[in-house]
Structures are given as C-alpha cells and as structure tokens.
C-alpha positions as a printed NumPy array, in Angstrom:
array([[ 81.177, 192.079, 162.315],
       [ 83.504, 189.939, 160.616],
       [ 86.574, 190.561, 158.405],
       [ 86.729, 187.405, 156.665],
       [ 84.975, 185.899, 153.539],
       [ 84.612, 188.984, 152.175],
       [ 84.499, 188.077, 148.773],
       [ 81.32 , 185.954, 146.946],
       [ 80.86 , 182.626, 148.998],
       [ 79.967, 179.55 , 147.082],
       [ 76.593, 178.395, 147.493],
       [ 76.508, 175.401, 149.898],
       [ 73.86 , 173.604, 147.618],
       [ 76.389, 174.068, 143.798],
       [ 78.464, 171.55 , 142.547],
       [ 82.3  , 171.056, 143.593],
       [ 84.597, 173.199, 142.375],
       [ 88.204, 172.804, 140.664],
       [ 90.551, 171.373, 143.318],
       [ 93.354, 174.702, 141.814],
       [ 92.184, 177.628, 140.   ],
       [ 92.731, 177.439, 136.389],
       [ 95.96 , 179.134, 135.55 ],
       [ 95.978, 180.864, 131.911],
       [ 99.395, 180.516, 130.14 ],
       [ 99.741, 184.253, 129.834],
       [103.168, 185.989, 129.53 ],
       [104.629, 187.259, 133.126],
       [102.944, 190.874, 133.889],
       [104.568, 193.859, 136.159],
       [103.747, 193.449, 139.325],
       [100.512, 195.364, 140.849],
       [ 98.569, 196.382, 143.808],
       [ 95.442, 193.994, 144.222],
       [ 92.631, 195.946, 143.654],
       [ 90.172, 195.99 , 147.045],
       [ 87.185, 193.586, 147.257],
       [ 83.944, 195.035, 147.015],
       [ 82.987, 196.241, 150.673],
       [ 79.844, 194.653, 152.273],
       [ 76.458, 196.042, 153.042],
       [ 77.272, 196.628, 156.945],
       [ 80.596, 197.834, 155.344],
       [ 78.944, 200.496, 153.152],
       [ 76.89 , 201.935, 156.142],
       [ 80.593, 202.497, 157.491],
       [ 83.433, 205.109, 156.367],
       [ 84.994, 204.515, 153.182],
       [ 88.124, 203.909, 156.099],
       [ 86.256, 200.387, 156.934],
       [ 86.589, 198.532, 153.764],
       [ 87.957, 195.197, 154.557],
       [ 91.95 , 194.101, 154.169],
       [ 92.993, 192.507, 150.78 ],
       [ 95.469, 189.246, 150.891],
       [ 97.935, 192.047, 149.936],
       [ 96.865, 194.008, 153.497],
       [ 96.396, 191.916, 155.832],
       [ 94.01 , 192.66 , 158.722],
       [ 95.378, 194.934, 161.625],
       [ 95.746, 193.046, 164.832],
       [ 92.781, 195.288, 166.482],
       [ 90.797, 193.471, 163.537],
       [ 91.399, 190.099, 163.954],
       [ 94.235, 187.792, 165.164],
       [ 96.478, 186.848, 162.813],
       [ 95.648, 183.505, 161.273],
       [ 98.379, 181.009, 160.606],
       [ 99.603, 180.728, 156.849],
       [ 97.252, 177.665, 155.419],
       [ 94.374, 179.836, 156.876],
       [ 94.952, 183.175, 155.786],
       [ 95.563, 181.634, 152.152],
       [ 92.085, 179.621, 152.507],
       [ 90.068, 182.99 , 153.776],
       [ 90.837, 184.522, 149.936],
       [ 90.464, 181.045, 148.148],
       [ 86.541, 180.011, 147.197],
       [ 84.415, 176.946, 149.416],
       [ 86.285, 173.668, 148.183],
       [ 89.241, 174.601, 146.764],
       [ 92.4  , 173.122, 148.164],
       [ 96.316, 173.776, 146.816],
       [ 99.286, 171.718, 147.808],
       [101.142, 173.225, 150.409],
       [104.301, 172.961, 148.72 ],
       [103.387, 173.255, 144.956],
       [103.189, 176.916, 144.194],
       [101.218, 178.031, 141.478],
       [103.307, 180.046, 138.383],
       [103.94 , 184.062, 139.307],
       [101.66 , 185.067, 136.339],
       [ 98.634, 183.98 , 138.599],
       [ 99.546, 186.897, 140.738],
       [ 98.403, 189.56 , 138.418],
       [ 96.11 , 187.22 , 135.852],
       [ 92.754, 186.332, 136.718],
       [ 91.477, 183.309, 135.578],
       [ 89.172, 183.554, 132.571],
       [ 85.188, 182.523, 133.533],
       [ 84.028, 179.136, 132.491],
       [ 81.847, 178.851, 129.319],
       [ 78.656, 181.001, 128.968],
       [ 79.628, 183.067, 132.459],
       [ 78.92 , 180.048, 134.447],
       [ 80.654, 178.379, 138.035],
       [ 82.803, 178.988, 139.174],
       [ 82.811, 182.774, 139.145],
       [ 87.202, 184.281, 138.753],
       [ 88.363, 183.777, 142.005],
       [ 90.172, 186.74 , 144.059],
       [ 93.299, 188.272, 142.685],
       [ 96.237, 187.096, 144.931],
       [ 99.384, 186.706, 144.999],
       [100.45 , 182.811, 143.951],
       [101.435, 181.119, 146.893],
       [104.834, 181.733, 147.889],
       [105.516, 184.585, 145.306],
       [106.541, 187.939, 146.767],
       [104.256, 190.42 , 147.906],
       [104.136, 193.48 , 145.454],
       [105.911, 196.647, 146.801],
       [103.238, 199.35 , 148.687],
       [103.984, 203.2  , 148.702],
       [105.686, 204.069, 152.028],
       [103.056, 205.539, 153.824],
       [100.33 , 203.408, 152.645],
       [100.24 , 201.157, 155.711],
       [100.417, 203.381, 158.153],
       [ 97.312, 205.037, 156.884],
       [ 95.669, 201.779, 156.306],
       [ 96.335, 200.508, 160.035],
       [ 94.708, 203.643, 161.156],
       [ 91.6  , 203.675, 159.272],
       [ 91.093, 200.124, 159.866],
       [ 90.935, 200.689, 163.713],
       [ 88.483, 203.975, 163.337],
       [ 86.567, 201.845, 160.878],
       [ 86.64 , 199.123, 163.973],
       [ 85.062, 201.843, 166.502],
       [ 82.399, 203.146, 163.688],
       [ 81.404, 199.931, 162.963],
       [ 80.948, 198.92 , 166.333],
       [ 79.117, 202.203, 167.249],
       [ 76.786, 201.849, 163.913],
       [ 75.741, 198.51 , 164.492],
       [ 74.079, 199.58 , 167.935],
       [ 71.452, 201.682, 165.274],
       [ 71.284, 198.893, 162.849],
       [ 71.119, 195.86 , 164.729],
       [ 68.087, 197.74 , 166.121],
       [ 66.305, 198.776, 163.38 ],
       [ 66.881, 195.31 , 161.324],
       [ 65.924, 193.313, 164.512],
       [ 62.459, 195.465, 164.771],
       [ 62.077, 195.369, 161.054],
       [ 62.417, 191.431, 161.37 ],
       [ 60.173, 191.301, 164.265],
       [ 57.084, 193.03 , 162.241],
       [ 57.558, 190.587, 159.342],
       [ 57.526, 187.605, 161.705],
       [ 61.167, 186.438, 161.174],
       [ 61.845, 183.196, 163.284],
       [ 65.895, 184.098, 163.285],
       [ 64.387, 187.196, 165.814],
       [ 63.512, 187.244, 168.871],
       [ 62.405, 189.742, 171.425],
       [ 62.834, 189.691, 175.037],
       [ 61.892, 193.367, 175.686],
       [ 58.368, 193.824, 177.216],
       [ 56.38 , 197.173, 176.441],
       [ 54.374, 199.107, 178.583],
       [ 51.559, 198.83 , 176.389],
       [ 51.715, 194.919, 177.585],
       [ 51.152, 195.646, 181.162],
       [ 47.916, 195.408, 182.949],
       [ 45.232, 197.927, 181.916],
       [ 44.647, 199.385, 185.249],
       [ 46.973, 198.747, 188.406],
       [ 45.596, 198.969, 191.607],
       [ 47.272, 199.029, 194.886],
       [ 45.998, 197.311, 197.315],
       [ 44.023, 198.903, 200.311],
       [ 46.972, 199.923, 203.423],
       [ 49.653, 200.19 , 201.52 ],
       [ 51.865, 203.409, 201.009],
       [ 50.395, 204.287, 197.681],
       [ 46.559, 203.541, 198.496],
       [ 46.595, 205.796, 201.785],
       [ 48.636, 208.483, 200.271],
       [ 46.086, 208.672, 197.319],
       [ 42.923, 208.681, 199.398],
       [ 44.764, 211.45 , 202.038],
       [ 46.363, 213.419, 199.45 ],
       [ 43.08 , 215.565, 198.566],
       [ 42.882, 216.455, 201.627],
       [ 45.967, 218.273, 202.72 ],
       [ 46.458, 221.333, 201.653],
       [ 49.097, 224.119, 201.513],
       [ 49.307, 226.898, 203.17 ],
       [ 50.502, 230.41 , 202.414],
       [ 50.679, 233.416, 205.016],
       [ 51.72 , 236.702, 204.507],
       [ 52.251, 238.921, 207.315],
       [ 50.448, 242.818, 206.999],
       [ 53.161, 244.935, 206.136],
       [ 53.022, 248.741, 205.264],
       [ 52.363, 248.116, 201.386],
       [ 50.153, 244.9  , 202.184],
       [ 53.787, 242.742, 201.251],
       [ 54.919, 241.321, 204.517],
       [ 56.393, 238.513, 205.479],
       [ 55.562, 235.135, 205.3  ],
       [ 56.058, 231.225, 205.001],
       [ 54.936, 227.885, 203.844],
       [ 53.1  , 225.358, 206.172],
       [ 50.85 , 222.788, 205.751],
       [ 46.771, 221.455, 206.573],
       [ 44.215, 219.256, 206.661],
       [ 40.259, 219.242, 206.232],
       [ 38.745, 218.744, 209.463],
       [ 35.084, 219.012, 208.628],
       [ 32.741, 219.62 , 205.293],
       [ 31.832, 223.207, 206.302],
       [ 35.313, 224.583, 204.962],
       [ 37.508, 224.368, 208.469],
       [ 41.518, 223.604, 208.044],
       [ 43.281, 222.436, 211.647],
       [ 47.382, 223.292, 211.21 ],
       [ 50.031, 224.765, 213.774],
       [ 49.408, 228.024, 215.091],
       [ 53.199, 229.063, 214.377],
       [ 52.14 , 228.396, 210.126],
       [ 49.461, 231.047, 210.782],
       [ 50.781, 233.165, 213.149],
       [ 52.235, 235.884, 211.193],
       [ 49.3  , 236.763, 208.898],
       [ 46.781, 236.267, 211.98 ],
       [ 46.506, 240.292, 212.446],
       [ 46.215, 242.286, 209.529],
       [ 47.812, 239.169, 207.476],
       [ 46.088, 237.507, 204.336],
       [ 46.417, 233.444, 204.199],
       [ 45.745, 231.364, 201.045],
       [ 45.425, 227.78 , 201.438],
       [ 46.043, 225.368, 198.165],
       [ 44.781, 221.991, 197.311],
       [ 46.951, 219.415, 195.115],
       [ 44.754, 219.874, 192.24 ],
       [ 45.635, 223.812, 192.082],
       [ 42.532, 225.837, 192.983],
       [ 43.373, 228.22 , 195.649],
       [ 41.091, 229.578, 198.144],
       [ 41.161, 232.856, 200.627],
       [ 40.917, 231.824, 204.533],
       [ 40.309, 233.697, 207.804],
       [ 42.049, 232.322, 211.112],
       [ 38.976, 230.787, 213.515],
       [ 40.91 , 230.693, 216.553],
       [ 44.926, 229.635, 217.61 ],
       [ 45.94 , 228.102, 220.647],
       [ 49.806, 229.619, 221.219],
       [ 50.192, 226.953, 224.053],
       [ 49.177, 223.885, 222.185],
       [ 50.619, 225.041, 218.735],
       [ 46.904, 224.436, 217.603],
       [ 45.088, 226.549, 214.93 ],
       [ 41.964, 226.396, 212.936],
       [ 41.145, 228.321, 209.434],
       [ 38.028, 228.762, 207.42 ],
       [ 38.35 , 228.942, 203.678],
       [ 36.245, 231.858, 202.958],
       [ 34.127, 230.138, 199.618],
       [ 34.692, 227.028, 200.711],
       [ 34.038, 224.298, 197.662],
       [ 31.078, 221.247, 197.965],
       [ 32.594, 217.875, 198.079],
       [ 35.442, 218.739, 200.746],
       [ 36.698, 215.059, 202.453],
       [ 37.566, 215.239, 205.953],
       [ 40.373, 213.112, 207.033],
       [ 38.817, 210.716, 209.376],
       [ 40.547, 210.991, 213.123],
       [ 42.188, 208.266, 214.655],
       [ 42.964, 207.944, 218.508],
       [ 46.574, 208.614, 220.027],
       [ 45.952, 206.852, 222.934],
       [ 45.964, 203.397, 221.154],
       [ 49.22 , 204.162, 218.756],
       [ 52.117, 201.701, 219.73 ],
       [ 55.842, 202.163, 219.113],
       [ 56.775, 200.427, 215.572],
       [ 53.242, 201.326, 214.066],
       [ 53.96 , 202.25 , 210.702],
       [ 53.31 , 206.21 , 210.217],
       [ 53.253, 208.172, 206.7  ],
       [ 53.708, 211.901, 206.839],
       [ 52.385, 214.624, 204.265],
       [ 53.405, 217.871, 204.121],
       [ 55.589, 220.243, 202.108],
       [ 58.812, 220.611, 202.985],
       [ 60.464, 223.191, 202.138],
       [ 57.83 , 224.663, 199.867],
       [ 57.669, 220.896, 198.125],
       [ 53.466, 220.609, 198.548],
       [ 52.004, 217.297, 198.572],
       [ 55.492, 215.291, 199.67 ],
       [ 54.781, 211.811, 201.183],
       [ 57.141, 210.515, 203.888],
       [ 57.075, 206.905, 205.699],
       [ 58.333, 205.666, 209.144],
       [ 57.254, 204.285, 212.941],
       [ 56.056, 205.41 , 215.827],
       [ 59.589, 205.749, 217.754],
       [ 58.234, 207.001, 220.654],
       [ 55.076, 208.292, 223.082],
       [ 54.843, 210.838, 225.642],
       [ 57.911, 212.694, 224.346],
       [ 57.982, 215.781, 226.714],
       [ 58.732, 218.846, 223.822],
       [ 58.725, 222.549, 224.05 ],
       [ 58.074, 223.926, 220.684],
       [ 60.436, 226.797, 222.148],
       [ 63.383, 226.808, 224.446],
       [ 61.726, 225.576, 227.318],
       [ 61.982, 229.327, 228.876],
       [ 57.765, 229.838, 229.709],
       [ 56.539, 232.5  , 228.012],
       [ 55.245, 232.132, 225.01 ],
       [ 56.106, 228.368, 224.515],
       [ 54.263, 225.807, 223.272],
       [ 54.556, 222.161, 224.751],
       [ 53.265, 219.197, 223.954],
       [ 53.404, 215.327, 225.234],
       [ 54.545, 214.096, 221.557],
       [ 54.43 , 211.426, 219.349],
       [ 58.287, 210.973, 218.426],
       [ 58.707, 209.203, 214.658],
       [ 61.193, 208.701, 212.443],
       [ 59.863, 209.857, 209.603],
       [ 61.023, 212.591, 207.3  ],
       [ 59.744, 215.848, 208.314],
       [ 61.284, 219.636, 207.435],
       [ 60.25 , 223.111, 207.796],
       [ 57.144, 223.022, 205.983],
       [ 55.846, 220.026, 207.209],
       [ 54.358, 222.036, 209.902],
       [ 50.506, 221.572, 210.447],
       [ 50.44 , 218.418, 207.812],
       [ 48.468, 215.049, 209.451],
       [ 50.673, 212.041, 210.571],
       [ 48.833, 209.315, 209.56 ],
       [ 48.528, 205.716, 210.442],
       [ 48.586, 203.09 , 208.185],
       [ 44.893, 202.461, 207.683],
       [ 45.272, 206.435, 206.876],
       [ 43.307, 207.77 , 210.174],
       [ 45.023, 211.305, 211.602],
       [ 47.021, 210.323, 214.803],
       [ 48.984, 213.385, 215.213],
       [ 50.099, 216.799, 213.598],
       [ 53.374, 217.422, 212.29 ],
       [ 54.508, 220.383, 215.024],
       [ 58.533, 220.307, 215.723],
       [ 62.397, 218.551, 215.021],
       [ 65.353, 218.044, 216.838],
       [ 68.031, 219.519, 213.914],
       [ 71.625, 219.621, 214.983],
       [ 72.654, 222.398, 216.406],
       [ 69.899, 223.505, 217.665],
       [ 66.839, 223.154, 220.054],
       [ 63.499, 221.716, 219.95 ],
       [ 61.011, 223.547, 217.488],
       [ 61.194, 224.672, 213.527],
       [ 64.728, 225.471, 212.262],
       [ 65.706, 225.541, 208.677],
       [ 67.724, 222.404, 209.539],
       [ 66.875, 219.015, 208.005],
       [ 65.293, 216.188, 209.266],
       [ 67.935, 213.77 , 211.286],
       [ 64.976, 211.156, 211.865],
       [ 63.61 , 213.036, 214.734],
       [ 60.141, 214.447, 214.579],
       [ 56.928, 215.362, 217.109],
       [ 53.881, 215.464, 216.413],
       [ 50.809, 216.721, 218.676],
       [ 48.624, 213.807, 219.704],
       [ 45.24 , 213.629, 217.564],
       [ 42.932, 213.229, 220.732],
       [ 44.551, 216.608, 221.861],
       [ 44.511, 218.813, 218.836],
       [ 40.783, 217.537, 218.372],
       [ 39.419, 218.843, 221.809],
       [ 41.653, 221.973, 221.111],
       [ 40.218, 222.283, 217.372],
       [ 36.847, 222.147, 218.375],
       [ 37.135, 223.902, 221.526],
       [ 38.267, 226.895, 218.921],
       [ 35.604, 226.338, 216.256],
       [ 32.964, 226.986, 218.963],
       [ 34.335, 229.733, 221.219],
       [ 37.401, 230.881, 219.046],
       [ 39.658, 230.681, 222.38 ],
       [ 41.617, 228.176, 223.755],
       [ 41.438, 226.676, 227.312],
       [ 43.918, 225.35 , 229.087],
       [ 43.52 , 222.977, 232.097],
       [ 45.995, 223.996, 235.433],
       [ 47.352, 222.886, 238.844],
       [ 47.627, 226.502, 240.116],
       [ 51.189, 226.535, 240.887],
       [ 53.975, 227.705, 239.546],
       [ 56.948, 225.652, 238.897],
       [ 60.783, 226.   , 238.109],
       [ 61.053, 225.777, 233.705],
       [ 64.987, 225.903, 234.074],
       [ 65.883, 222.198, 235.881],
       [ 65.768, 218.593, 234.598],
       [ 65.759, 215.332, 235.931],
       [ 64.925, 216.009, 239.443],
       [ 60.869, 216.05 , 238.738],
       [ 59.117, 219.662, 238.393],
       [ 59.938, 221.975, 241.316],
       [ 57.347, 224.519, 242.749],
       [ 58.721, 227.669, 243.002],
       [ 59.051, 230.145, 246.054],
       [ 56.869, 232.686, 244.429],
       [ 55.179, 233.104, 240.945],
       [ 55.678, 235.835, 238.192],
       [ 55.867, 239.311, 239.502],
       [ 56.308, 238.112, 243.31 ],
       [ 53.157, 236.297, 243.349],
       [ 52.541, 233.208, 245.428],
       [ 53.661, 229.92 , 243.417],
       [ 50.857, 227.982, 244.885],
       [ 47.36 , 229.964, 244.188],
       [ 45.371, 230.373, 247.204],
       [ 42.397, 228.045, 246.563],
       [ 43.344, 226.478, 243.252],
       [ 43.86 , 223.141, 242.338],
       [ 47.312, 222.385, 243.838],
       [ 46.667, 223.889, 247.649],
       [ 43.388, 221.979, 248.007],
       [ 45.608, 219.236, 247.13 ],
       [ 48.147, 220.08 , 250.05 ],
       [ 51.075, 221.299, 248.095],
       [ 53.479, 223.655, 248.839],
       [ 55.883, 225.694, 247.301],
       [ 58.963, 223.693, 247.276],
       [ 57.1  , 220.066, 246.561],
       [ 58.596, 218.519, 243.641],
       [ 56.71 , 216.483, 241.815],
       [ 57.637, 213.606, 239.913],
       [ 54.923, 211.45 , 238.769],
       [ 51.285, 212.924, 237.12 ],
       [ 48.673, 210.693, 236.081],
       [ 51.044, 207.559, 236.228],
       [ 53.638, 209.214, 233.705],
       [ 57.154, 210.17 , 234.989],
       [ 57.955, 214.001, 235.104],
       [ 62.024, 214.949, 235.042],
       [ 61.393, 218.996, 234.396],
       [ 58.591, 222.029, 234.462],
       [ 57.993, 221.548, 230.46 ],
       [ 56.933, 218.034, 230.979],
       [ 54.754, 218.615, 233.742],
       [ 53.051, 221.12 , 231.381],
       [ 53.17 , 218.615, 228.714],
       [ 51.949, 216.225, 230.687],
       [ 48.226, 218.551, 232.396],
       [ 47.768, 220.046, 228.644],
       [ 46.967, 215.907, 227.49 ],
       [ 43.637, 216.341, 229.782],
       [ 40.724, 218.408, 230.461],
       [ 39.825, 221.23 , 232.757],
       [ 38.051, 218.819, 235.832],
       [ 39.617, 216.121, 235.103],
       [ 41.1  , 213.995, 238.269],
       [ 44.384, 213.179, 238.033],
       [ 46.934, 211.468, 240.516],
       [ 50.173, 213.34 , 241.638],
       [ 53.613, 211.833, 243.065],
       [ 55.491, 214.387, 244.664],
       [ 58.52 , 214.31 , 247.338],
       [ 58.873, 217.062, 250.159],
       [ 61.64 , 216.839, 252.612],
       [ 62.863, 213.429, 251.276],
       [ 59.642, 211.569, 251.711],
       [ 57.157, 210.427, 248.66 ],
       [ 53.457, 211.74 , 249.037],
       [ 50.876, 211.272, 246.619],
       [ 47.491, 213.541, 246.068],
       [ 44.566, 213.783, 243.965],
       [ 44.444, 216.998, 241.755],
       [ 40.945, 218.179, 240.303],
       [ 42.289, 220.235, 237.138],
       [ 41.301, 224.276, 236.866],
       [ 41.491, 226.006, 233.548],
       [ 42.42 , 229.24 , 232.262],
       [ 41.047, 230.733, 229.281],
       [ 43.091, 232.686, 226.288],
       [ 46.942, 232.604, 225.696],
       [ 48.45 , 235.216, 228.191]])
C-alpha cells in the first residue's frame, strides 16, 4: 500500500480549486506539532504503529524514497493547487487552518503544514526514533495483512461480479466429473490387479500359539479360493503355524497351505471360507516377455500392502539361487531380472505386464552386501522373479497332488565353481555314484567328470544354472546337452527323469 495522498483527494469531476490556500490574517500562534491525518481503511486493519507520516514526519526510507522538495510539498497540498516556488506563504499558515468556504462547501481546509520555507516545529527527543520504528513494523504488518485481505476483498468482489476482479485460479469442482484412465496405462492395470493381491500374514507355532512370523505377498489363482506366493512367505507357519491372508479392501480370511515346492520357491494356499466373486489374475506367458517390456510390480514392502512399483524387463534366463548356491535346501530359478522396485515383502506378489497378465512372481534381490535371496536390504534396481509358465505347472502340479515334482539328469554335479560350465562330480552325496546307473544322464553317455556347458540351447557357467536351467521343463521332456570331456565338445540328447517331494 501506499503512503501518499493520505488526506481527502479532490474529486476528479469538481470544479478548480484556489491556485494558494486562503490565508486568514490571524495574529502569529506558538508553534505546534501537526496533528496526524486520519489513518486509512487498510491503515485501520493495521497497528495503531502504521498510521501514515505527517509533512512534519516525513516517511522512513523503508516507506518510501524520499521525494524531492516540490513533490513532497505537493503530496500534502489538495488536486490543483499550485504555490510559487519562491513566494512563501506568512508563518501564521503554519498553525492556522484556513476557514471553510460559505455554507461548508469546496474546497474542504486543506492539511495543516508548515508554510513553505518556515521552520519545522521542534519534536520531543525520542519521538523519532520511536516513529522510525513503528513505521517499519507497521511496513511488515501491513504487508503480512494484506495477504488475508486482498483475499477476502478479491473473493468478495468476485461473488458480486466486479469487472476490476479477476480470477485465474481453477477449482476442483471445475474439473471433469469422472476421470478415466485409459486402458494399459499404470493406473488402469494397477486398479483392475489391485483386488487381487493380497497380503499375507504367517505366524510360526510357538509354545503359547505366538511364534514367529513375517509379511509376504499373493495372488488369486483360481475362483475356488487358491492363493499361489513363495514358499519361503509360508514356510514358517506351514507346521503347526496359522496364516491369514488380507485383501485391499480389509476383510481378512484364515488359509491352510495346499502344497510348497522348497526347490522352486513355489507355494499354494486355500482361504478356508473363501468369498464368491474372487478375480483371478489372468496368466501371461514368460516365454514371449522381451527385455525393455514395461513390468509393474505389487506387493508390500516392508509391511506397506498394496504398493505399486514400475520398470522393464532387464533381463531373461538369469541363473539365481534363492540361497547361497550351497545345494541343500536351495531354491533356483532361471529368472526374469527387472528393474523395478522390489523389498522384503514383495515376496510372492505377481509381476505384471503391461496389458496386466502375470509373467512372473516376485521371489529374490541382489542387496549390497549380500547374496542372492531376501535380505532386509533395499532394492538397488535388481530383482527376480520366477517365470509364470513355471510357477503355473508347479501351482497346479500342487493343487492336484499337494507335492512337487522335479524333472532330473541323474547326475550329480559340482555347486561350488563358475564359469567353466557345470562339472559332474566323482561321486554323489554320501559316496554315491555322481552319474545314476540307468538314469537320464548314463543312457545319454555321460560320465562323471563331463562338464557341461550348453542345455537346451542356453549357456551354463555353474551347477545352480544347470539346475536353473532342467527345473524350466518337464519330467520327459527331450532336451539337447553340450558338454566337453578331455578337451573335445560332444553333444547328447537327454530324456528328463523326475523326482517327487523336496528331500
């Protein structure tokens, strides 16, 4: 806001006014103090601090600069009026107002000032030092105060249909009725998917029924009630345990393990009552992803249910041990590397492509400091998921027999060594032969020693990718071998056994 013209303008539409204020021929007065103009509305709003500065106190250079003689004189003298530079008016008109024309008419008594030239009366010795400093807080009040009243006068305005107002501001209640995204995109599959991943809970059976537990994630695989996930979500409550499985509009439901495959990081649940109306998420095939297909994760990391992540296909084929690679109890898998976000917790949850068709489930990530597999770590962009064609011959392979099988060679091969192919051994577990008398790999020809280095047209660098590699087919399945034995490269045709049941 503005300091100046704070007095009573003169309407732009009234006659001319005296060229000099009239100047009463009053006897010379002690000098006083000029009493303070009346403040303004905005000023009124403010501290009493914020009047405005008198021709006796001029504005404080935070204010306003200071204006040159001739125009500090004209900001206290009404529209019109004009005084000779050099022709000062008598002293008396310093502390005299002029007397109103006839019948209170124009012009109204100008300001009290100080004639031009004359002396400015004496102030107490403190006075301006106060003054300067409650001009500058009224400065910062003001400025602060307009913020609320600008707003509320321009609104006020705006209802009565003021032309000087304007808007530019658009409300939501101006924006479409209903937004809909369009099909493929982010939002659309998320939305459709969403309903049907769950969250799972599994508690271990302690002594008091308390044990311990974690978070992991599912999807609806059919309308009878059956949840596919990782067998590591559900191994701890799968003797003696209780699991709980939760849907993203909040109703819970009790569920019973079906089967688990330890090898393939498959399991399957049944919810116990399960509810009418369950979706399945439709299955799409591995075999056709590409690397830089767009992939969207769901899951809850870290206990956050119903998270939605987005990235690419970075890789196939990834060779992964859900473990350290050791045997035993591993699980391995020929994965589908992406890129997008996935945590502890994501464990079990669908990758999805971007027509929203499963291609893989969220299994394992390479954290920092670390191996392969589920560490409380975060996601550094690298994450594995098992192939959808795989997990779907392993999930219904457990629906109908509650048992996993697992195609084999028959031979035994070295878990420790990388990059020179897969290595038989020189004898199996507990000084068995490596190469089963009879079994898949001796019909084929090989020995112990062999390694082999290509399997069904894929290249195999170490034992867990071998593994990786059989687990992707079926028990009978044909398959073509590259191996090398005493520098030379043979190749044979393997017919696949299978073994039934983690052992």
């Amino acid at each position: 806001m503005s300091t100046e013209n704070e007095g009573t303008a003169v309407p732009a539409d009234h006659p001319a006014a005296p060229s000099t204020p009239t100047t009463p021929p009053t006897p010379p007065a002690p000098p006083t103090a000029p009493p303070a103009s009346a403040p303004t509305p905005a000023a009124a709003d403010a501290p009493t601090a914020a009047q405005p500065p008198t021709a006796a106190q001029p504005p404080a250079p935070e204010a306003a600069p200071a204006p040159a003689p001739d125009a500090a004189h004209a900001a206290h003298t009404p529209a019109h009026a004009h005084t000779p530079a050099h022709a000062p008016a008598p002293e008396s008109a310093a502390s005299t107002p002029a007397p109103a024309a006839a019948g209170g008419g124009w012009p109204p008594p100008p300001p009290t000032v100080p004639a031009w030239g004359a002396p400015l009366p004496p102030a107490a010795p403190e006075a301006p030092r106060r003054r300067t400093g409650g001009l500058v807080a009224a400065v910062l009040v003001a400025a602060l105060v307009a913020g609320g009243i600008g707003g509320g006068i321009g609104y006020w305005a705006a209802q009565r249909g003021d032309d000087g107002v304007s808007s530019t501001t658009v409300s939501s209640g101006e924006a479409p009725a209903s937004f809909k995204r369009e099909p493929g995109t982010v939002a659309a599959v998320a939305a459709t998917a969403l309903p049907s991943v769950v969250t799972i809970q599994a508690k271990s059976g302690g002594s008091q029924g308390e044990g311990e537990g974690g978070t992991g994630t599912g999807f609806v695989y059919d309308q009878e009630g059956h949840i596919v996930t990782n067998n590591h979500v559900v191994a701890s409550a799968a003797d003696g345990g209780t699991l709980s499985v939760t849907f993203p509009d909040g109703k819970s439901y009790d569920a019973e393990v079906v089967g688990r495959a330890e090898g393939y990081d498959v399991a399957v649940l049944k919810l116990t009552n399960a509810p009418k109306g369950l979706k399945p998420l439709p299955l799409g095939d591995s075999d056709k992803v590409a690397v830089g297909d767009s992939t969207i994760a769901i899951g809850a990391p870290f206990g956050l249910s119903n998270t939605v992540t987005t990235g690419i296909i970075s890789a196939k084929n990834r060779p992964v041990a859900s473990g350290d690679g050791s045997g035993g109890s591993n699980s391995y898998m020929s994965a589908l590397q992406t890129d997008a976000s996935i945590n502890p917790g994501n464990s079990g949850g669908p990758l999805l492509d971007a027509s929203g068709a499963v291609i893989g489930i969220n299994s394992a990530i390479q954290s920092t400091g670390s191996g392969f597999g589920q560490s409380q770590a975060g996601s550094i962009g690298l994450g594995f998921a098992i192939p959808v064609n795989q997990a779907k011959n392993v999930a219904q392979q457990l629906i109908r027999t509650g048992k996993p099988v697992y195609p084999v060679i028959g031979a035994t091969v070295n878990m420790q060594e990388q990059g020179e192919g897969a290595t038989i051994a020189s004898q199996g577990s507990g000084g068995t032969p490596s190469v089963t008398p009879d079994g898949p790999a001796a019909k084929a020809g090989l020995k112990a020693g062999d390694v082999i280095t290509g399997f069904g047209g894929h290249q195999i660098d170490s034992g867990p990718s071998l593994i990786s590699e059989i687990w992707t087919h079926k028990p009978g399945d044909q398959v073509k071998i590259t191996y090398e034995r005493d520098g030379k490269t043979s190749t044979a045709t393997v017919t696949l056994g299978e073994r039934t049941g983690d052992s």
